[in-house]
Structure formats: structure tokens, C-alpha cells
Short mmCIF file of N, CA and C in Angstrom, two decimals:
data_model
loop_
_atom_site.label_atom_id
_atom_site.label_comp_id
_atom_site.label_asym_id
_atom_site.label_seq_id
_atom_site.Cartn_x
_atom_site.Cartn_y
_atom_site.Cartn_z
N UNK V 17 -6.43 44.30 -4.10
CA UNK V 17 -7.23 43.11 -3.93
C UNK V 17 -8.69 43.52 -3.72
N UNK V 18 -9.58 42.92 -4.45
CA UNK V 18 -11.00 43.23 -4.34
C UNK V 18 -11.61 42.30 -3.30
N UNK V 19 -12.29 42.86 -2.34
CA UNK V 19 -12.94 42.08 -1.29
C UNK V 19 -14.34 41.70 -1.76
N UNK V 20 -14.71 40.46 -1.57
CA UNK V 20 -16.06 40.02 -1.87
C UNK V 20 -16.89 40.11 -0.60
N UNK V 21 -18.11 40.50 -0.75
CA UNK V 21 -19.00 40.62 0.41
C UNK V 21 -19.77 39.32 0.59
N UNK V 22 -20.22 39.10 1.79
CA UNK V 22 -20.94 37.87 2.13
C UNK V 22 -22.19 37.69 1.29
N UNK V 23 -22.79 38.79 0.82
CA UNK V 23 -24.03 38.66 0.06
C UNK V 23 -23.79 38.32 -1.41
N UNK V 24 -22.52 38.31 -1.85
CA UNK V 24 -22.23 37.96 -3.24
C UNK V 24 -22.33 36.45 -3.41
N UNK V 25 -22.54 36.01 -4.64
CA UNK V 25 -22.71 34.58 -4.86
C UNK V 25 -21.39 33.83 -4.63
N UNK V 26 -21.54 32.60 -4.20
CA UNK V 26 -20.40 31.71 -3.96
C UNK V 26 -19.81 31.34 -5.31
N UNK V 27 -18.49 31.53 -5.54
CA UNK V 27 -17.92 31.35 -6.87
C UNK V 27 -17.60 29.91 -7.26
N UNK V 28 -17.99 28.93 -6.43
CA UNK V 28 -17.67 27.54 -6.71
C UNK V 28 -18.95 26.73 -6.81
N UNK V 29 -18.91 25.57 -7.49
CA UNK V 29 -20.12 24.76 -7.60
C UNK V 29 -20.65 24.31 -6.24
N UNK V 30 -19.76 24.10 -5.27
CA UNK V 30 -20.22 23.72 -3.94
C UNK V 30 -20.73 24.96 -3.23
N UNK V 31 -21.61 24.79 -2.30
CA UNK V 31 -21.99 25.92 -1.46
C UNK V 31 -21.43 25.66 -0.07
N UNK V 32 -21.61 26.57 0.83
CA UNK V 32 -21.04 26.43 2.17
C UNK V 32 -21.54 25.19 2.90
N UNK V 33 -22.70 24.67 2.50
CA UNK V 33 -23.28 23.54 3.20
C UNK V 33 -22.89 22.20 2.58
N UNK V 34 -22.39 22.21 1.36
CA UNK V 34 -22.00 20.95 0.72
C UNK V 34 -20.50 20.87 0.47
N UNK V 35 -19.78 21.88 0.87
CA UNK V 35 -18.33 21.89 0.67
C UNK V 35 -17.70 20.76 1.46
N UNK V 36 -16.94 19.91 0.79
CA UNK V 36 -16.30 18.78 1.47
C UNK V 36 -14.95 19.20 2.02
N UNK V 37 -14.67 18.72 3.19
CA UNK V 37 -13.35 18.94 3.78
C UNK V 37 -12.39 17.96 3.10
N UNK V 38 -11.14 18.37 2.89
CA UNK V 38 -10.20 17.43 2.30
C UNK V 38 -10.00 16.24 3.22
N UNK V 39 -9.92 15.05 2.62
CA UNK V 39 -9.70 13.85 3.42
C UNK V 39 -8.27 13.84 3.92
N UNK V 40 -8.10 13.39 5.15
CA UNK V 40 -6.76 13.28 5.72
C UNK V 40 -6.06 12.08 5.12
N UNK V 41 -4.79 12.25 4.85
CA UNK V 41 -3.99 11.12 4.41
C UNK V 41 -3.76 10.19 5.59
N UNK V 42 -3.81 8.90 5.36
CA UNK V 42 -3.58 7.98 6.47
C UNK V 42 -2.16 8.11 7.02
N UNK V 43 -2.07 8.06 8.34
CA UNK V 43 -0.77 8.07 9.02
C UNK V 43 -0.36 6.67 9.45
N UNK V 44 -1.37 5.81 9.63
CA UNK V 44 -1.12 4.44 10.07
C UNK V 44 -1.79 3.48 9.10
N UNK V 45 -1.07 2.45 8.72
CA UNK V 45 -1.65 1.38 7.90
C UNK V 45 -1.82 0.15 8.77
N UNK V 46 -2.97 -0.49 8.63
CA UNK V 46 -3.23 -1.76 9.32
C UNK V 46 -3.31 -2.81 8.22
N UNK V 47 -2.35 -3.71 8.24
CA UNK V 47 -2.25 -4.75 7.21
C UNK V 47 -2.51 -6.09 7.87
N UNK V 48 -3.25 -6.93 7.19
CA UNK V 48 -3.50 -8.27 7.71
C UNK V 48 -3.28 -9.29 6.61
N UNK V 49 -2.86 -10.48 7.01
CA UNK V 49 -2.50 -11.52 6.06
C UNK V 49 -3.68 -12.13 5.33
N UNK V 50 -4.87 -12.07 5.90
CA UNK V 50 -6.06 -12.58 5.23
C UNK V 50 -7.30 -11.90 5.80
N UNK V 51 -8.38 -12.00 5.07
CA UNK V 51 -9.64 -11.38 5.48
C UNK V 51 -10.10 -11.93 6.83
N UNK V 52 -9.79 -13.18 7.13
CA UNK V 52 -10.22 -13.77 8.40
C UNK V 52 -9.55 -13.11 9.61
N UNK V 53 -8.49 -12.34 9.39
CA UNK V 53 -7.81 -11.63 10.48
C UNK V 53 -8.55 -10.36 10.89
N UNK V 54 -9.57 -9.95 10.12
CA UNK V 54 -10.29 -8.72 10.39
C UNK V 54 -10.90 -8.70 11.80
N UNK V 55 -11.44 -9.83 12.25
CA UNK V 55 -12.08 -9.86 13.57
C UNK V 55 -11.12 -9.39 14.67
N UNK V 56 -9.84 -9.67 14.49
CA UNK V 56 -8.83 -9.20 15.44
C UNK V 56 -8.38 -7.79 15.11
N UNK V 57 -8.02 -7.54 13.87
CA UNK V 57 -7.39 -6.27 13.49
C UNK V 57 -8.35 -5.09 13.48
N UNK V 58 -9.66 -5.35 13.44
CA UNK V 58 -10.61 -4.24 13.51
C UNK V 58 -10.46 -3.48 14.82
N UNK V 59 -9.93 -4.13 15.85
CA UNK V 59 -9.69 -3.47 17.13
C UNK V 59 -8.65 -2.36 17.00
N UNK V 60 -7.68 -2.55 16.14
CA UNK V 60 -6.69 -1.49 15.88
C UNK V 60 -7.36 -0.34 15.14
N UNK V 61 -8.15 -0.65 14.13
CA UNK V 61 -8.83 0.38 13.35
C UNK V 61 -9.78 1.17 14.25
N UNK V 62 -10.58 0.49 15.05
CA UNK V 62 -11.53 1.17 15.93
C UNK V 62 -10.81 2.07 16.93
N UNK V 63 -9.69 1.63 17.47
CA UNK V 63 -8.94 2.43 18.44
C UNK V 63 -8.36 3.67 17.78
N UNK V 64 -7.80 3.51 16.59
CA UNK V 64 -7.27 4.66 15.85
C UNK V 64 -8.39 5.64 15.51
N UNK V 65 -9.52 5.13 15.07
CA UNK V 65 -10.66 6.00 14.75
C UNK V 65 -11.14 6.75 15.98
N UNK V 66 -11.19 6.06 17.11
CA UNK V 66 -11.63 6.69 18.36
C UNK V 66 -10.73 7.86 18.72
N UNK V 67 -9.44 7.76 18.41
CA UNK V 67 -8.49 8.82 18.74
C UNK V 67 -8.29 9.80 17.59
N UNK V 68 -9.03 9.62 16.50
CA UNK V 68 -8.98 10.55 15.38
C UNK V 68 -7.75 10.46 14.52
N UNK V 69 -7.13 9.28 14.46
CA UNK V 69 -5.92 9.10 13.66
C UNK V 69 -6.30 8.53 12.29
N UNK V 70 -6.00 9.26 11.21
CA UNK V 70 -6.31 8.75 9.87
C UNK V 70 -5.56 7.44 9.61
N UNK V 71 -6.28 6.46 9.09
CA UNK V 71 -5.67 5.15 8.88
C UNK V 71 -6.29 4.47 7.67
N UNK V 72 -5.61 3.43 7.23
CA UNK V 72 -6.13 2.59 6.15
C UNK V 72 -5.91 1.14 6.55
N UNK V 73 -6.77 0.27 6.08
CA UNK V 73 -6.65 -1.15 6.37
C UNK V 73 -6.77 -1.93 5.07
N UNK V 74 -5.94 -2.96 4.95
CA UNK V 74 -6.00 -3.80 3.75
C UNK V 74 -5.40 -5.16 4.01
N UNK V 75 -5.69 -6.08 3.10
CA UNK V 75 -5.15 -7.43 3.16
C UNK V 75 -3.98 -7.55 2.20
N UNK V 76 -2.85 -8.00 2.72
CA UNK V 76 -1.67 -8.33 1.93
C UNK V 76 -1.05 -9.57 2.57
N UNK V 77 -0.53 -10.44 1.76
CA UNK V 77 0.05 -11.67 2.29
C UNK V 77 1.53 -11.75 1.95
N UNK V 78 2.34 -12.06 2.95
CA UNK V 78 3.77 -12.25 2.71
C UNK V 78 4.02 -13.42 1.78
N UNK V 79 3.11 -14.40 1.79
CA UNK V 79 3.30 -15.61 0.99
C UNK V 79 2.52 -15.61 -0.32
N UNK V 80 1.27 -15.11 -0.29
CA UNK V 80 0.43 -15.18 -1.49
C UNK V 80 0.53 -13.95 -2.37
N UNK V 81 0.96 -12.80 -1.81
CA UNK V 81 1.14 -11.58 -2.60
C UNK V 81 2.49 -10.92 -2.24
N UNK V 82 3.59 -11.64 -2.39
CA UNK V 82 4.88 -11.10 -1.94
C UNK V 82 5.30 -9.82 -2.67
N UNK V 83 5.05 -9.74 -3.97
CA UNK V 83 5.45 -8.55 -4.72
C UNK V 83 4.62 -7.33 -4.29
N UNK V 84 3.32 -7.50 -4.16
CA UNK V 84 2.45 -6.40 -3.74
C UNK V 84 2.79 -5.95 -2.32
N UNK V 85 3.13 -6.90 -1.46
CA UNK V 85 3.50 -6.57 -0.08
C UNK V 85 4.78 -5.75 -0.05
N UNK V 86 5.78 -6.18 -0.81
CA UNK V 86 7.05 -5.45 -0.85
C UNK V 86 6.86 -4.06 -1.46
N UNK V 87 6.06 -3.97 -2.51
CA UNK V 87 5.79 -2.67 -3.14
C UNK V 87 5.08 -1.73 -2.17
N UNK V 88 4.10 -2.25 -1.45
CA UNK V 88 3.39 -1.45 -0.45
C UNK V 88 4.39 -0.91 0.58
N UNK V 89 5.22 -1.78 1.12
CA UNK V 89 6.16 -1.37 2.17
C UNK V 89 7.16 -0.34 1.65
N UNK V 90 7.67 -0.54 0.45
CA UNK V 90 8.66 0.39 -0.11
C UNK V 90 8.07 1.79 -0.32
N UNK V 91 6.80 1.87 -0.66
CA UNK V 91 6.18 3.17 -0.94
C UNK V 91 5.45 3.79 0.23
N UNK V 92 5.41 3.12 1.36
CA UNK V 92 4.61 3.57 2.50
C UNK V 92 5.01 4.96 3.00
N UNK V 93 6.27 5.18 3.22
CA UNK V 93 6.73 6.48 3.75
C UNK V 93 6.46 7.60 2.75
N UNK V 94 6.68 7.34 1.47
CA UNK V 94 6.44 8.36 0.45
C UNK V 94 4.96 8.74 0.35
N UNK V 95 4.07 7.82 0.73
CA UNK V 95 2.63 8.10 0.71
C UNK V 95 2.17 8.81 1.98
N UNK V 96 3.08 9.04 2.93
CA UNK V 96 2.73 9.76 4.14
C UNK V 96 2.47 8.90 5.35
N UNK V 97 2.54 7.59 5.20
CA UNK V 97 2.37 6.72 6.37
C UNK V 97 3.53 6.93 7.33
N UNK V 98 3.26 6.77 8.62
CA UNK V 98 4.29 6.95 9.63
C UNK V 98 4.49 5.72 10.50
N UNK V 99 3.50 4.83 10.56
CA UNK V 99 3.59 3.59 11.32
C UNK V 99 2.78 2.54 10.58
N UNK V 100 3.28 1.30 10.61
CA UNK V 100 2.55 0.19 9.99
C UNK V 100 2.28 -0.85 11.08
N UNK V 101 1.02 -1.29 11.16
CA UNK V 101 0.63 -2.37 12.05
C UNK V 101 0.33 -3.57 11.16
N UNK V 102 0.97 -4.69 11.43
CA UNK V 102 0.78 -5.89 10.61
C UNK V 102 0.36 -7.06 11.49
N UNK V 103 -0.77 -7.65 11.16
CA UNK V 103 -1.26 -8.80 11.89
C UNK V 103 -1.30 -10.02 11.01
N UNK V 104 -0.84 -11.14 11.53
CA UNK V 104 -0.86 -12.38 10.76
C UNK V 104 -0.83 -13.57 11.71
N UNK V 105 -1.42 -14.66 11.25
CA UNK V 105 -1.44 -15.89 12.03
C UNK V 105 -0.55 -16.94 11.39
N UNK V 106 -0.43 -18.06 12.05
CA UNK V 106 0.38 -19.16 11.52
C UNK V 106 1.85 -18.80 11.42
N UNK V 107 2.40 -18.88 10.23
CA UNK V 107 3.82 -18.59 10.03
C UNK V 107 4.14 -17.12 10.30
N UNK V 108 3.16 -16.23 10.14
CA UNK V 108 3.23 -14.83 10.59
C UNK V 108 4.46 -14.07 10.13
N UNK V 109 4.83 -14.18 8.88
CA UNK V 109 6.00 -13.44 8.39
C UNK V 109 5.66 -12.05 7.89
N UNK V 110 4.39 -11.67 7.91
CA UNK V 110 3.97 -10.41 7.31
C UNK V 110 4.69 -9.20 7.90
N UNK V 111 4.72 -9.07 9.21
CA UNK V 111 5.38 -7.91 9.83
C UNK V 111 6.86 -7.88 9.47
N UNK V 112 7.51 -9.00 9.49
CA UNK V 112 8.93 -9.06 9.16
C UNK V 112 9.22 -8.73 7.72
N UNK V 113 8.39 -9.21 6.82
CA UNK V 113 8.59 -8.91 5.39
C UNK V 113 8.40 -7.41 5.17
N UNK V 114 7.38 -6.84 5.77
CA UNK V 114 7.15 -5.39 5.62
C UNK V 114 8.33 -4.62 6.21
N UNK V 115 8.78 -5.00 7.40
CA UNK V 115 9.90 -4.31 8.05
C UNK V 115 11.18 -4.37 7.21
N UNK V 116 11.35 -5.45 6.47
CA UNK V 116 12.54 -5.60 5.63
C UNK V 116 12.55 -4.63 4.45
N UNK V 117 11.39 -4.06 4.13
CA UNK V 117 11.28 -3.18 2.96
C UNK V 117 10.98 -1.72 3.30
N UNK V 118 11.02 -1.34 4.58
CA UNK V 118 10.75 0.05 4.95
C UNK V 118 11.55 0.42 6.19
N UNK V 119 11.78 1.72 6.35
CA UNK V 119 12.43 2.21 7.57
C UNK V 119 11.40 2.60 8.63
N UNK V 120 10.12 2.61 8.26
CA UNK V 120 9.07 2.98 9.21
C UNK V 120 8.96 1.97 10.35
N UNK V 121 8.49 2.41 11.52
CA UNK V 121 8.24 1.44 12.59
C UNK V 121 7.13 0.47 12.18
N UNK V 122 7.36 -0.81 12.42
CA UNK V 122 6.39 -1.86 12.13
C UNK V 122 6.03 -2.54 13.44
N UNK V 123 4.74 -2.60 13.72
CA UNK V 123 4.24 -3.23 14.93
C UNK V 123 3.51 -4.50 14.55
N UNK V 124 3.94 -5.63 15.08
CA UNK V 124 3.37 -6.92 14.73
C UNK V 124 2.33 -7.38 15.73
N UNK V 125 1.20 -7.87 15.22
CA UNK V 125 0.14 -8.42 16.05
C UNK V 125 -0.04 -9.89 15.69
N UNK V 126 0.35 -10.79 16.58
CA UNK V 126 0.11 -12.21 16.32
C UNK V 126 -1.39 -12.52 16.42
N UNK V 127 -1.89 -13.24 15.44
CA UNK V 127 -3.31 -13.60 15.39
C UNK V 127 -3.48 -15.00 15.97
N UNK V 128 -4.59 -15.22 16.67
CA UNK V 128 -4.90 -16.56 17.17
C UNK V 128 -4.83 -17.56 16.02
N UNK V 129 -4.29 -18.71 16.28
CA UNK V 129 -4.15 -19.73 15.24
C UNK V 129 -4.38 -21.11 15.86
N UNK V 130 -4.05 -22.13 15.10
CA UNK V 130 -4.27 -23.49 15.58
C UNK V 130 -3.46 -23.81 16.83
N UNK V 131 -2.38 -23.11 17.04
CA UNK V 131 -1.56 -23.31 18.23
C UNK V 131 -1.79 -22.18 19.25
N UNK V 132 -3.04 -21.71 19.34
CA UNK V 132 -3.45 -20.63 20.24
C UNK V 132 -2.64 -19.34 20.04
N UNK V 133 -2.05 -19.18 18.86
CA UNK V 133 -1.32 -17.96 18.56
C UNK V 133 0.14 -17.98 18.96
N UNK V 134 0.59 -19.06 19.62
CA UNK V 134 1.99 -19.12 20.02
C UNK V 134 2.92 -19.19 18.82
N UNK V 135 2.50 -19.90 17.77
CA UNK V 135 3.32 -19.94 16.55
C UNK V 135 3.42 -18.55 15.93
N UNK V 136 2.32 -17.83 15.92
CA UNK V 136 2.30 -16.47 15.38
C UNK V 136 3.17 -15.54 16.22
N UNK V 137 3.07 -15.66 17.53
CA UNK V 137 3.87 -14.84 18.43
C UNK V 137 5.36 -15.06 18.20
N UNK V 138 5.77 -16.30 18.17
CA UNK V 138 7.20 -16.59 18.00
C UNK V 138 7.70 -16.16 16.63
N UNK V 139 6.91 -16.38 15.60
CA UNK V 139 7.32 -15.97 14.25
C UNK V 139 7.45 -14.45 14.14
N UNK V 140 6.59 -13.71 14.84
CA UNK V 140 6.63 -12.25 14.79
C UNK V 140 7.75 -11.69 15.66
N UNK V 141 7.94 -12.27 16.83
CA UNK V 141 8.93 -11.76 17.78
C UNK V 141 10.36 -12.12 17.42
N UNK V 142 10.58 -13.25 16.80
CA UNK V 142 11.93 -13.75 16.57
C UNK V 142 12.54 -13.22 15.28
N UNK V 143 12.62 -11.90 15.16
CA UNK V 143 13.24 -11.28 13.98
C UNK V 143 14.76 -11.28 14.16
N UNK V 144 15.49 -11.44 13.05
CA UNK V 144 16.95 -11.38 13.16
C UNK V 144 17.40 -9.96 13.53
N UNK V 145 18.53 -9.86 14.20
CA UNK V 145 19.06 -8.55 14.55
C UNK V 145 19.21 -7.68 13.32
N UNK V 146 18.79 -6.44 13.41
CA UNK V 146 18.91 -5.51 12.30
C UNK V 146 17.60 -5.20 11.61
N UNK V 147 16.57 -6.01 11.79
CA UNK V 147 15.24 -5.78 11.20
C UNK V 147 14.22 -5.87 12.34
N UNK V 148 14.02 -4.76 13.07
CA UNK V 148 13.13 -4.84 14.24
C UNK V 148 11.65 -4.84 13.88
N UNK V 149 10.89 -5.57 14.66
CA UNK V 149 9.43 -5.54 14.63
C UNK V 149 8.99 -5.47 16.08
N UNK V 150 8.25 -4.42 16.42
CA UNK V 150 7.68 -4.35 17.77
C UNK V 150 6.54 -5.34 17.84
N UNK V 151 6.62 -6.28 18.76
CA UNK V 151 5.63 -7.35 18.82
C UNK V 151 4.72 -7.16 20.02
N UNK V 152 3.41 -7.22 19.76
CA UNK V 152 2.41 -7.02 20.79
C UNK V 152 1.81 -8.37 21.20
N UNK V 153 0.84 -8.32 22.07
CA UNK V 153 0.17 -9.52 22.57
C UNK V 153 -0.61 -10.22 21.46
N UNK V 154 -0.92 -11.46 21.69
CA UNK V 154 -1.72 -12.25 20.75
C UNK V 154 -3.16 -11.75 20.77
N UNK V 155 -3.75 -11.56 19.59
CA UNK V 155 -5.17 -11.32 19.48
C UNK V 155 -5.63 -9.88 19.65
N UNK V 156 -6.87 -9.75 20.12
CA UNK V 156 -7.54 -8.44 20.18
C UNK V 156 -6.80 -7.43 21.05
N UNK V 157 -6.30 -7.85 22.20
CA UNK V 157 -5.56 -6.92 23.06
C UNK V 157 -4.31 -6.42 22.35
N UNK V 158 -3.65 -7.30 21.60
CA UNK V 158 -2.47 -6.89 20.84
C UNK V 158 -2.81 -5.88 19.76
N UNK V 159 -3.94 -6.07 19.09
CA UNK V 159 -4.35 -5.14 18.03
C UNK V 159 -4.67 -3.77 18.62
N UNK V 160 -5.39 -3.75 19.74
CA UNK V 160 -5.71 -2.48 20.38
C UNK V 160 -4.44 -1.80 20.87
N UNK V 161 -3.56 -2.56 21.51
CA UNK V 161 -2.31 -1.98 22.01
C UNK V 161 -1.38 -1.53 20.89
N UNK V 162 -1.42 -2.21 19.76
CA UNK V 162 -0.61 -1.77 18.61
C UNK V 162 -1.08 -0.39 18.15
N UNK V 163 -2.40 -0.19 18.14
CA UNK V 163 -2.93 1.13 17.76
C UNK V 163 -2.50 2.18 18.77
N UNK V 164 -2.59 1.86 20.06
CA UNK V 164 -2.20 2.82 21.09
C UNK V 164 -0.71 3.12 21.03
N UNK V 165 0.11 2.12 20.73
CA UNK V 165 1.55 2.34 20.59
C UNK V 165 1.82 3.20 19.36
N UNK V 166 1.11 2.96 18.27
CA UNK V 166 1.26 3.80 17.07
C UNK V 166 0.91 5.25 17.39
N UNK V 167 -0.16 5.45 18.15
CA UNK V 167 -0.55 6.81 18.54
C UNK V 167 0.53 7.44 19.41
N UNK V 168 1.09 6.68 20.33
CA UNK V 168 2.16 7.21 21.18
C UNK V 168 3.38 7.61 20.35
N UNK V 169 3.70 6.83 19.34
CA UNK V 169 4.81 7.17 18.45
C UNK V 169 4.51 8.48 17.72
N UNK V 170 3.32 8.59 17.16
CA UNK V 170 2.93 9.81 16.45
C UNK V 170 2.85 11.01 17.39
N UNK V 171 2.44 10.78 18.62
CA UNK V 171 2.25 11.87 19.58
C UNK V 171 3.56 12.51 20.01
N UNK V 172 4.69 11.87 19.74
CA UNK V 172 5.97 12.49 20.10
C UNK V 172 6.22 13.76 19.30
N UNK V 173 5.52 13.92 18.18
CA UNK V 173 5.70 15.13 17.37
C UNK V 173 4.37 15.81 17.04
N UNK V 174 3.31 15.49 17.80
CA UNK V 174 1.99 16.06 17.55
C UNK V 174 1.32 16.33 18.89
N UNK V 175 1.35 17.60 19.32
CA UNK V 175 0.80 17.94 20.64
C UNK V 175 -0.69 17.66 20.77
N UNK V 176 -1.46 17.91 19.72
CA UNK V 176 -2.90 17.66 19.78
C UNK V 176 -3.17 16.17 19.98
N UNK V 177 -2.43 15.34 19.28
CA UNK V 177 -2.60 13.90 19.41
C UNK V 177 -2.14 13.43 20.79
N UNK V 178 -1.08 14.03 21.31
CA UNK V 178 -0.61 13.70 22.66
C UNK V 178 -1.71 13.99 23.67
N UNK V 179 -2.39 15.12 23.50
CA UNK V 179 -3.48 15.47 24.42
C UNK V 179 -4.63 14.48 24.31
N UNK V 180 -4.94 14.04 23.09
CA UNK V 180 -5.99 13.02 22.89
C UNK V 180 -5.62 11.72 23.61
N UNK V 181 -4.36 11.31 23.46
CA UNK V 181 -3.90 10.07 24.10
C UNK V 181 -3.93 10.21 25.61
N UNK V 182 -3.50 11.35 26.12
CA UNK V 182 -3.54 11.56 27.57
C UNK V 182 -4.98 11.55 28.08
N UNK V 183 -5.90 12.16 27.34
CA UNK V 183 -7.32 12.16 27.73
C UNK V 183 -7.87 10.73 27.72
N UNK V 184 -7.51 9.96 26.71
CA UNK V 184 -7.94 8.56 26.62
C UNK V 184 -7.48 7.79 27.86
N UNK V 185 -6.22 7.99 28.23
CA UNK V 185 -5.68 7.26 29.38
C UNK V 185 -6.32 7.73 30.69
N UNK V 186 -6.57 9.02 30.81
CA UNK V 186 -7.25 9.53 32.02
C UNK V 186 -8.63 8.91 32.15
N UNK V 187 -9.37 8.90 31.03
CA UNK V 187 -10.73 8.33 31.04
C UNK V 187 -10.69 6.84 31.41
N UNK V 188 -9.72 6.14 30.89
CA UNK V 188 -9.55 4.72 31.19
C UNK V 188 -9.27 4.53 32.68
N UNK V 189 -8.39 5.36 33.24
CA UNK V 189 -8.05 5.29 34.67
C UNK V 189 -9.27 5.60 35.53
N UNK V 190 -10.03 6.61 35.14
CA UNK V 190 -11.22 6.99 35.89
C UNK V 190 -12.24 5.86 35.91
N UNK V 191 -12.37 5.17 34.78
CA UNK V 191 -13.33 4.05 34.71
C UNK V 191 -12.92 2.92 35.65
N UNK V 192 -11.63 2.65 35.73
CA UNK V 192 -11.16 1.60 36.64
C UNK V 192 -11.40 2.01 38.08
N UNK V 193 -11.07 3.25 38.43
CA UNK V 193 -11.23 3.73 39.80
C UNK V 193 -12.69 3.84 40.21
N UNK V 194 -13.57 4.05 39.25
CA UNK V 194 -15.01 4.17 39.55
C UNK V 194 -15.72 2.83 39.62
N UNK V 195 -15.04 1.76 39.28
CA UNK V 195 -15.68 0.44 39.27
C UNK V 195 -16.10 0.04 40.67
N UNK V 196 -17.32 -0.45 40.78
CA UNK V 196 -17.88 -0.90 42.06
C UNK V 196 -18.06 -2.41 42.00
N UNK V 197 -17.62 -3.07 43.03
CA UNK V 197 -17.76 -4.51 43.10
C UNK V 197 -19.09 -4.85 43.77
N UNK V 198 -19.69 -5.95 43.36
CA UNK V 198 -20.98 -6.34 43.98
C UNK V 198 -20.75 -6.74 45.45
N UNK V 199 -21.74 -6.48 46.24
CA UNK V 199 -21.78 -7.03 47.58
C UNK V 199 -21.34 -6.20 48.65
#
């Protein structure tokens, strides 16, 4: 084997300063029933990004794009996804439809709706036996907690991610303990 010295020219069009790192494949998908759900579901994306978990977000509808939704769910594991977070309002069948087409864990986030999200909560939580959907709180807290639950699921087999999650929780605890009340 011939060793190249540091002073020899770089054999690729990129140089050491422009070489791109390979992009990580997403481990978590955040799916929402419509673009208007982004205000809620962005909390899941931001939380995953904060913890360094590769993710993707997109709009799919159980009612308006049923074939695309089923195709997405069927191919999710083969594409490397490990957890799916699905948020939807109103009839909120998105998480259930996705869960029916994949063996991956599906976490449902009920979105605020005309009935303050109670319709979404019940539609997401009331899955028939045999097709589980982990259901979180209504709205932004549910989206953030869905991301944290997805991270906890992934962390069972990823020590570095477990350490990130533990550090996140320690920092959160420290902030609560450091809080000073007026007066």
C-alpha cells in the first residue's frame, strides 16, 4: 500500500474545507394531517433537533391522501425510520391509519380543534385492540412530549442518545430548582 503524504494534492474535487459530511438518515418522521398543524408539530421537530435526532416532517392526510399515507407507512421501516409521530385534528385518524400499515411505534398528537382538541384526543386514543397508538397530550405539550418519548425509545439501543436525553432532563430539573419566586 502506498502512503500519501499530507503535502500531496487532495485526490477529490472537494478539499478538506468544503468536504460535506454525509447526511444522516431520519430516524423519526413527524407527519401532520395538514399544513395548519405545523404550529403544533414544529415543537416535535424543534425538540428532536435540539437532541440531535435526524428527522423528517411532512403533510399526509388519512382522508385526502389515503394511498400516499399507506405507502409512506408501509415503507417507513425499510427507509430506516424507527418511530413515527403523527399529529391530526378533528377526526384524527392519521396516527391510526399509519399504525395499521407499519410495525413501527406510532405516537399520536391530538391537535387543537373546534372542540378544544377533545375530538382529536378521543379519535387518537380510542384505537381498537391490536393496533396500538401511543397517545400524548393535546397540542404543543403533546408534540414536545412525543419527541421526547421517541428519543427515549431510540435511547434504549443508543448510549450516546441516552446520555443526551439524560443531560436534557438534568438541565430541565436544574432550571426548575433554580427558579426564584418574586417577593
